[in-house]
Short mmCIF file of C-alpha atoms in Angstrom, two decimals:
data_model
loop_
_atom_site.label_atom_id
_atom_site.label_comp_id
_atom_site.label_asym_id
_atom_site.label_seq_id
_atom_site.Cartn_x
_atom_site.Cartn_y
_atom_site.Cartn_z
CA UNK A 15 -8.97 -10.53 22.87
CA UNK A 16 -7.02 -11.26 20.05
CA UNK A 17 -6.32 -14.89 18.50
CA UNK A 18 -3.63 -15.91 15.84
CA UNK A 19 -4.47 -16.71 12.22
CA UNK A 20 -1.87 -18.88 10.57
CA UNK A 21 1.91 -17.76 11.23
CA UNK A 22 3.15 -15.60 9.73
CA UNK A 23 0.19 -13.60 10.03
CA UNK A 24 -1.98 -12.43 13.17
CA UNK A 25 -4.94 -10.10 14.36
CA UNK A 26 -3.86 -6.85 16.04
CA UNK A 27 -6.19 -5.00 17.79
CA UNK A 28 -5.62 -0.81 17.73
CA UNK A 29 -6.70 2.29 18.41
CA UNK A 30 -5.76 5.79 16.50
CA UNK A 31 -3.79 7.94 18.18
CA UNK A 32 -3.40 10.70 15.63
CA UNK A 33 -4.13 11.82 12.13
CA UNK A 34 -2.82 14.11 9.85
CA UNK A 35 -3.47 15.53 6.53
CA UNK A 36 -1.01 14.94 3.86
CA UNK A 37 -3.01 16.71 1.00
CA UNK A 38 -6.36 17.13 -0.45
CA UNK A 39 -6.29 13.21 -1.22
CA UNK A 40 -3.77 12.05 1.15
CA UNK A 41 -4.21 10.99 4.96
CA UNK A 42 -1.93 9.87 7.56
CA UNK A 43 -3.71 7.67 10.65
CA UNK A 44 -1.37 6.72 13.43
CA UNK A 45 -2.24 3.28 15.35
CA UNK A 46 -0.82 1.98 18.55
CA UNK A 47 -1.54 -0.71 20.90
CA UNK A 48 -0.07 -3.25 23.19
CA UNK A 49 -0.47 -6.11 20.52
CA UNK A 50 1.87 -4.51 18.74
CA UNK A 51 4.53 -5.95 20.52
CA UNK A 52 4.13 -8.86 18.35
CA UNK A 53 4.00 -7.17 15.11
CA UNK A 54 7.45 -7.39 13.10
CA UNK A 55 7.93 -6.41 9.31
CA UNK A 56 11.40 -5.30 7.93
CA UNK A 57 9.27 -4.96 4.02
CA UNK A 58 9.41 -1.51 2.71
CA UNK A 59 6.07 -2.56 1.12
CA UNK A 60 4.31 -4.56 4.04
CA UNK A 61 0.41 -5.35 2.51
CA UNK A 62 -1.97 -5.18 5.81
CA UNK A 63 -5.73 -5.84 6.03
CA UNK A 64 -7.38 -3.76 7.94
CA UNK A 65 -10.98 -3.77 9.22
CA UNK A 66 -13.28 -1.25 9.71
CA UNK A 67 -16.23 -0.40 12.03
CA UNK A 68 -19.34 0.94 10.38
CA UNK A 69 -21.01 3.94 11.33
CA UNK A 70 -22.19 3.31 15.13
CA UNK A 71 -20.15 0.48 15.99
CA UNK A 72 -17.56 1.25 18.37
CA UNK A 73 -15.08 -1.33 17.11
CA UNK A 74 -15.10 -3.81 13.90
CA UNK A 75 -17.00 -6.82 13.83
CA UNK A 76 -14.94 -9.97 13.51
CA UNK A 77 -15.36 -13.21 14.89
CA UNK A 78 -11.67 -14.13 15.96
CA UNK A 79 -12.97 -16.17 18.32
CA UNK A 80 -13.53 -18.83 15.82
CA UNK A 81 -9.56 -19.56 15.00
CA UNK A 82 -8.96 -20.63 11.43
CA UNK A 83 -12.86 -20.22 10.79
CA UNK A 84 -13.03 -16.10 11.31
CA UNK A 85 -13.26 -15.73 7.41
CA UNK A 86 -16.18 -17.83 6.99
CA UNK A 87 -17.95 -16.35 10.34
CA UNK A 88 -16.72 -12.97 8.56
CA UNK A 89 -18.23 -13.62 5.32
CA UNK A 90 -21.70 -14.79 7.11
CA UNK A 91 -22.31 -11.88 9.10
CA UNK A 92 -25.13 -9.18 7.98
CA UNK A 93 -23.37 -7.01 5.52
CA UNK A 94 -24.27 -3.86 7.92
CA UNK A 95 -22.72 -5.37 10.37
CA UNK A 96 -19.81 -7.13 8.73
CA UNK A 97 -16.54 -5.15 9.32
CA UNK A 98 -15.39 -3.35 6.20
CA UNK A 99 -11.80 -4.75 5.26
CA UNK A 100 -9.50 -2.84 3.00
CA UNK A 101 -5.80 -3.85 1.89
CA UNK A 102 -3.03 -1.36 2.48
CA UNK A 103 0.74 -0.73 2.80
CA UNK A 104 2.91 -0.04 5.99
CA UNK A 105 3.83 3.70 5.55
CA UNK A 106 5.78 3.93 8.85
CA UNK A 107 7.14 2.14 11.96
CA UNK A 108 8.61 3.60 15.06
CA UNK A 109 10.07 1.19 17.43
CA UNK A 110 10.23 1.70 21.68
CA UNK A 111 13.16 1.62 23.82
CA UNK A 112 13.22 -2.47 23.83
CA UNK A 113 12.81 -2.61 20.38
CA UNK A 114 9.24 -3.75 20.35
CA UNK A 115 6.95 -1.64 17.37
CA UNK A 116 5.29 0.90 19.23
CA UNK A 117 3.21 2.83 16.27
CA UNK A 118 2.49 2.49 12.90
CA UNK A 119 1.52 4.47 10.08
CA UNK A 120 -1.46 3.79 7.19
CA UNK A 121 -1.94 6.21 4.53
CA UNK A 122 -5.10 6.62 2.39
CA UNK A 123 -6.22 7.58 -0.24
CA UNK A 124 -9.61 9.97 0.28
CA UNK A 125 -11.35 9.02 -2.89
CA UNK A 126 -14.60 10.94 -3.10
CA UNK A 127 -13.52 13.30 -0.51
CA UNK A 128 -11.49 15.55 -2.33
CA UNK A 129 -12.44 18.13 -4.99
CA UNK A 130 -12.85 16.21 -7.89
CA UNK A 131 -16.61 15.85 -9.00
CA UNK A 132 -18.28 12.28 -10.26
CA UNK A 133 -16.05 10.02 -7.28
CA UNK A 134 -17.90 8.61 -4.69
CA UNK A 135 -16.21 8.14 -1.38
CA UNK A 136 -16.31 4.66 0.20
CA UNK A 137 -16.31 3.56 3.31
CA UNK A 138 -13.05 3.51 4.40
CA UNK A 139 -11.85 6.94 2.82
CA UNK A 140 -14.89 7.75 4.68
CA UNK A 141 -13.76 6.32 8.15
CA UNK A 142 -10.45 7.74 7.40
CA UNK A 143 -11.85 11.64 6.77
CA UNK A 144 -13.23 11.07 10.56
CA UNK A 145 -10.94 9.23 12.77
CA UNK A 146 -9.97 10.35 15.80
CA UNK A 147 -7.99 9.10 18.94
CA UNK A 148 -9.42 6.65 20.24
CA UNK A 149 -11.22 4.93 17.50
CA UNK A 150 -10.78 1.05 17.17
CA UNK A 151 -9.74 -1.12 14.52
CA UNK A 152 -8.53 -4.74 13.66
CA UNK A 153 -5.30 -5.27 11.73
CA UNK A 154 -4.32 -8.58 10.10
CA UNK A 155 -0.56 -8.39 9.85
CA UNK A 156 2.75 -10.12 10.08
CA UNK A 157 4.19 -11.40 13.19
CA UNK A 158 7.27 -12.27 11.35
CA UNK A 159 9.57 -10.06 9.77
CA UNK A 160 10.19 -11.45 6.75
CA UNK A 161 6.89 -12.62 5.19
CA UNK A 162 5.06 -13.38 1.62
CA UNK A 163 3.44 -9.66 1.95
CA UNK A 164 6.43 -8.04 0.99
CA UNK A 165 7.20 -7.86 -2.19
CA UNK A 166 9.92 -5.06 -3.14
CA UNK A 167 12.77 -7.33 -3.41
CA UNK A 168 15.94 -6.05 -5.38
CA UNK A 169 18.81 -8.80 -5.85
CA UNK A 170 21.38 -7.78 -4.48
CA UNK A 171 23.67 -6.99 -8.05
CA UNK A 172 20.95 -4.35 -8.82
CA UNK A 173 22.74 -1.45 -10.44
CA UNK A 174 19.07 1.11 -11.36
CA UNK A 175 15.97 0.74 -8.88
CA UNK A 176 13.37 1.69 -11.48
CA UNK A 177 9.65 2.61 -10.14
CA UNK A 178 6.61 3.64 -10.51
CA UNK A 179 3.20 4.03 -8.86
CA UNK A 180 -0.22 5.52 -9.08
CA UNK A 181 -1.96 7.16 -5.36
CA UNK A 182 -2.45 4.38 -4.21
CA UNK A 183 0.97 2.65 -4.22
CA UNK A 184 2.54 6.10 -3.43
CA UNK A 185 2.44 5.49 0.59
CA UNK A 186 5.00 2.17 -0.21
CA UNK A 187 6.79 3.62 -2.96
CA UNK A 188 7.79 6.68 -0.53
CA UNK A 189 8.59 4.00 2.47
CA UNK A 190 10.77 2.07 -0.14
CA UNK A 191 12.35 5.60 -1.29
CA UNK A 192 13.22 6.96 1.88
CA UNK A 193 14.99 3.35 2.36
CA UNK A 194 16.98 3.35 -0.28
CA UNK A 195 20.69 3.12 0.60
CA UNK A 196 23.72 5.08 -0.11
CA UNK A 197 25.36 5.19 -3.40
CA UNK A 198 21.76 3.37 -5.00
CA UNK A 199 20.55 4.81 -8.56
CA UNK A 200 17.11 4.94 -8.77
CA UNK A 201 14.68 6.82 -10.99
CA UNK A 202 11.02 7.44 -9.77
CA UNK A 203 7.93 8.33 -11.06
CA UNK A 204 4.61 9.05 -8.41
CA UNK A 205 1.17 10.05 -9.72
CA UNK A 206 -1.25 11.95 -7.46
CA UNK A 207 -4.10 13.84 -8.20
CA UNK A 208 -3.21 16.75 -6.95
CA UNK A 209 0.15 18.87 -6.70
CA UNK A 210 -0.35 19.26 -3.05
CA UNK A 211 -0.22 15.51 -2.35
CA UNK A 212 3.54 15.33 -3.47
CA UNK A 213 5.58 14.82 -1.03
CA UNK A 214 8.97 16.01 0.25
CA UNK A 215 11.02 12.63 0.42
CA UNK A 216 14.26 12.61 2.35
CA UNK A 217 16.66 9.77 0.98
CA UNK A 218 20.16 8.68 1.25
CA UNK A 219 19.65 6.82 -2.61
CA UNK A 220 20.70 8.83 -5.77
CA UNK A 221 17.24 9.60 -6.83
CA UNK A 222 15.76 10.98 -9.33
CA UNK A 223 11.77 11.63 -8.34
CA UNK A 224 9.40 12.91 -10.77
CA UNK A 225 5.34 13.47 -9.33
CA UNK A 226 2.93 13.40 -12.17
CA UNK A 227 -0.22 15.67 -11.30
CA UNK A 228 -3.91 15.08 -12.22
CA UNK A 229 -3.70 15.81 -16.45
CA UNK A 230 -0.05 14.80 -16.67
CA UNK A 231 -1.09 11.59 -17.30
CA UNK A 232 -4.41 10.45 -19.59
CA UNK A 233 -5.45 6.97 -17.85
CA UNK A 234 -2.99 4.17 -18.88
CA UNK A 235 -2.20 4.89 -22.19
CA UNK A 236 -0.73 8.38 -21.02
CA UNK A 237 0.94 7.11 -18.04
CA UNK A 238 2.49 4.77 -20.69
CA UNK A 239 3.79 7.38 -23.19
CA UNK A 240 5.42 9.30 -20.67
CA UNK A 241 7.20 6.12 -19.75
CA UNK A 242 7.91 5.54 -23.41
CA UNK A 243 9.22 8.98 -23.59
CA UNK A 244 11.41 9.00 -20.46
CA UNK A 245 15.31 8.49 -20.27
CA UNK A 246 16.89 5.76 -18.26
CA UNK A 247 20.42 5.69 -16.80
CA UNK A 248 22.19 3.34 -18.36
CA UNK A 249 22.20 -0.15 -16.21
CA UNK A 250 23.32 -3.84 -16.77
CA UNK A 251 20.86 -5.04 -14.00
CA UNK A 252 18.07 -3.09 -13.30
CA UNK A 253 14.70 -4.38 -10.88
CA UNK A 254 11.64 -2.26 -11.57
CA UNK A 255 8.76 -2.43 -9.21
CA UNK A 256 5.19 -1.33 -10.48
CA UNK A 257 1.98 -0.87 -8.24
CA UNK A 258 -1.24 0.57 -8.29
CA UNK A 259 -4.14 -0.20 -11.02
CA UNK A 260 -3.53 -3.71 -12.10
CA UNK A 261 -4.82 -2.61 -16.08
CA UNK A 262 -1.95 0.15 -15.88
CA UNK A 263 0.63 -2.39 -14.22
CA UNK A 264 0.35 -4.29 -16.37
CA UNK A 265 1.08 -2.27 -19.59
CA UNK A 266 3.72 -0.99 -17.63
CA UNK A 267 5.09 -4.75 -17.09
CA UNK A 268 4.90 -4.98 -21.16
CA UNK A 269 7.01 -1.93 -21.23
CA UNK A 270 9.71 -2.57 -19.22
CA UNK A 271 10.26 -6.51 -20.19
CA UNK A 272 8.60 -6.26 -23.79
CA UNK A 273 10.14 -2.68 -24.88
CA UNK A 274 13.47 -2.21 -22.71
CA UNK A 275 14.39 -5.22 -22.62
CA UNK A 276 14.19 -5.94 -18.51
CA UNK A 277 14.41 -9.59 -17.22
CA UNK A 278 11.04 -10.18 -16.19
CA UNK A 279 12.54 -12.36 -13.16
CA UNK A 280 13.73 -9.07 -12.27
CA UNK A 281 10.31 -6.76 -12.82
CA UNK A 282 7.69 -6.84 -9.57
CA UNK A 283 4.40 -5.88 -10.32
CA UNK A 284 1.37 -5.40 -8.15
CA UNK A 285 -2.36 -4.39 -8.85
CA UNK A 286 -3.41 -2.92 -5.64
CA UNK A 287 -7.14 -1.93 -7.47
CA UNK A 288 -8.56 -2.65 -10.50
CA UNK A 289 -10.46 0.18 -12.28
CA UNK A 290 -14.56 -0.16 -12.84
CA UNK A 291 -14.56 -2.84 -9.56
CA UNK A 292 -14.83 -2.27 -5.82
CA UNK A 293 -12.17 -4.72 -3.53
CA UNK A 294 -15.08 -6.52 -2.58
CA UNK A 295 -15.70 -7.65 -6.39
CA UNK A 296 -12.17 -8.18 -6.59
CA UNK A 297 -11.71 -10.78 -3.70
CA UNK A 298 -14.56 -12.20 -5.42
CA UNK A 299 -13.30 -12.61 -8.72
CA UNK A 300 -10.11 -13.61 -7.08
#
């Protein structure tokens, strides 16, 4: 059973019907269910909250039953029992004959799973290492198209699409991409650990992607010299959208409206993690 949060947002509940290995960091789960008749997004950078089952539970526990109240019944159950929740982007959405969404797609990031020493995996690159059909999980997402979670926005005189973003904005940035109409400029930059996780993106857009691999870039201040260093098309009204570390984003915000002169009405920025804290520390300090 499934009950509805506050509109635009509901509880989906799903089961994996595939998986598939993107790269040594990278994984693709595939979800489907009947809920997701109701589940409508047309944001090329959809934020969903998904929860988790621990080890040994067959599905995640959350206590929809209570309405408006799940978060504090969520909050109050035993932490080993509590269902992990983890934010993420829409990678993918395939539609049935009627129109209804039939499948989506997650990506994640296996941090701690892949070959680089001193990263410990948590639990949800953890769950996502292991899933297989069948497994159950609980999405909060929108049940109306158009919501607050999206937030890739271009007015409509944009003239340059300008962005950038780390692993773990690289499943939204490629959605966004592979979007892109006709006859758009855009200049991209993706940074993955690994020069296996780049991806092949098919796009209509005139776009110029660059990946930056493991040592390309030094932690912020690298990331932010090789931004420094790079040459932009010329454009009257460019919209630059940033995501991944917040610490990084930011810098990267300072660039762009600080350095280049950007309207900052015109610069979207997102910290999807924040370096030295776990999400859980993060919702708390937010």
């Amino acid at each position: 059973m499934t009950t509805a949060v506050a509109a635009p947002f509901r509880f989906f509940a799903l089961q994996v019907v595939r998986t598939r290995r993107l790269g040594p960091s990278l994984a693709r789960v595939t979800f489907a269910g009947p809920d997701l008749r109701a589940f409508h997004s047309d944001g090329l950078d959809q934020s969903l909250s998904l929860f988790l089952p621990h080890p040994g539970q067959s599905e995640p526990a959350v206590p929809v039953e209570l309405g408006e109240g799940w978060w504090q019944g969520w909050r109050e159950l035993p932490d080993d029992v509590r269902a992990v929740m983890r934010s993420y982007t829409l990678r993918g959405l395939r539609r049935d004959d009627e129109g209804h969404t039939a499948e989506i797609d997650v990506d994640f990031v296996l941090h701690g799973l892949e070959p680089d020493p001193g990263i410990q995996a948590g639990p949800a690159a953890r769950w996502a290492a292991g899933a297989a059909p069948g497994d159950r999980v609980l999405l909060l997402g929108p049940a109306v198209a158009d919501n607050r979670a999206i937030r890739f926005r271009p007015p409509e005189d944009t003239d340059l699409v300008v962005i950038w973003g780390d692993e773990t904005a690289v499943p939204a940035a490629c959605a966004i991409v592979e979007a892109l109409p006709a006859g758009t400029r855009a200049r991209v930059w993706l940074q993955v650990p690994h020069a296996e996780d780049a991806q092949n993106l098919r796009t209509a857009a005139d776009a110029e992607i660059t990946w930056l691999v493991g040592d390309d870039t030094d932690g912020p201040e690298g990331t932010l010299a090789t931004l420094r260093a790079a040459q932009l098309p010329p454009a009257e009204r460019p919209y630059v959208w940033i995501a991944g570390e917040s610490g990084c984003v930011k810098r990267l915000r300072r660039h762009f409206v600080g350095e280049r002169g950007v309207d900052r009405r015109r610069v979207t920025f997102v910290g999807y993690w924040r370096r030295g804290l776990t999400e859980e520390q993060l919702r708390e300090q937010g």
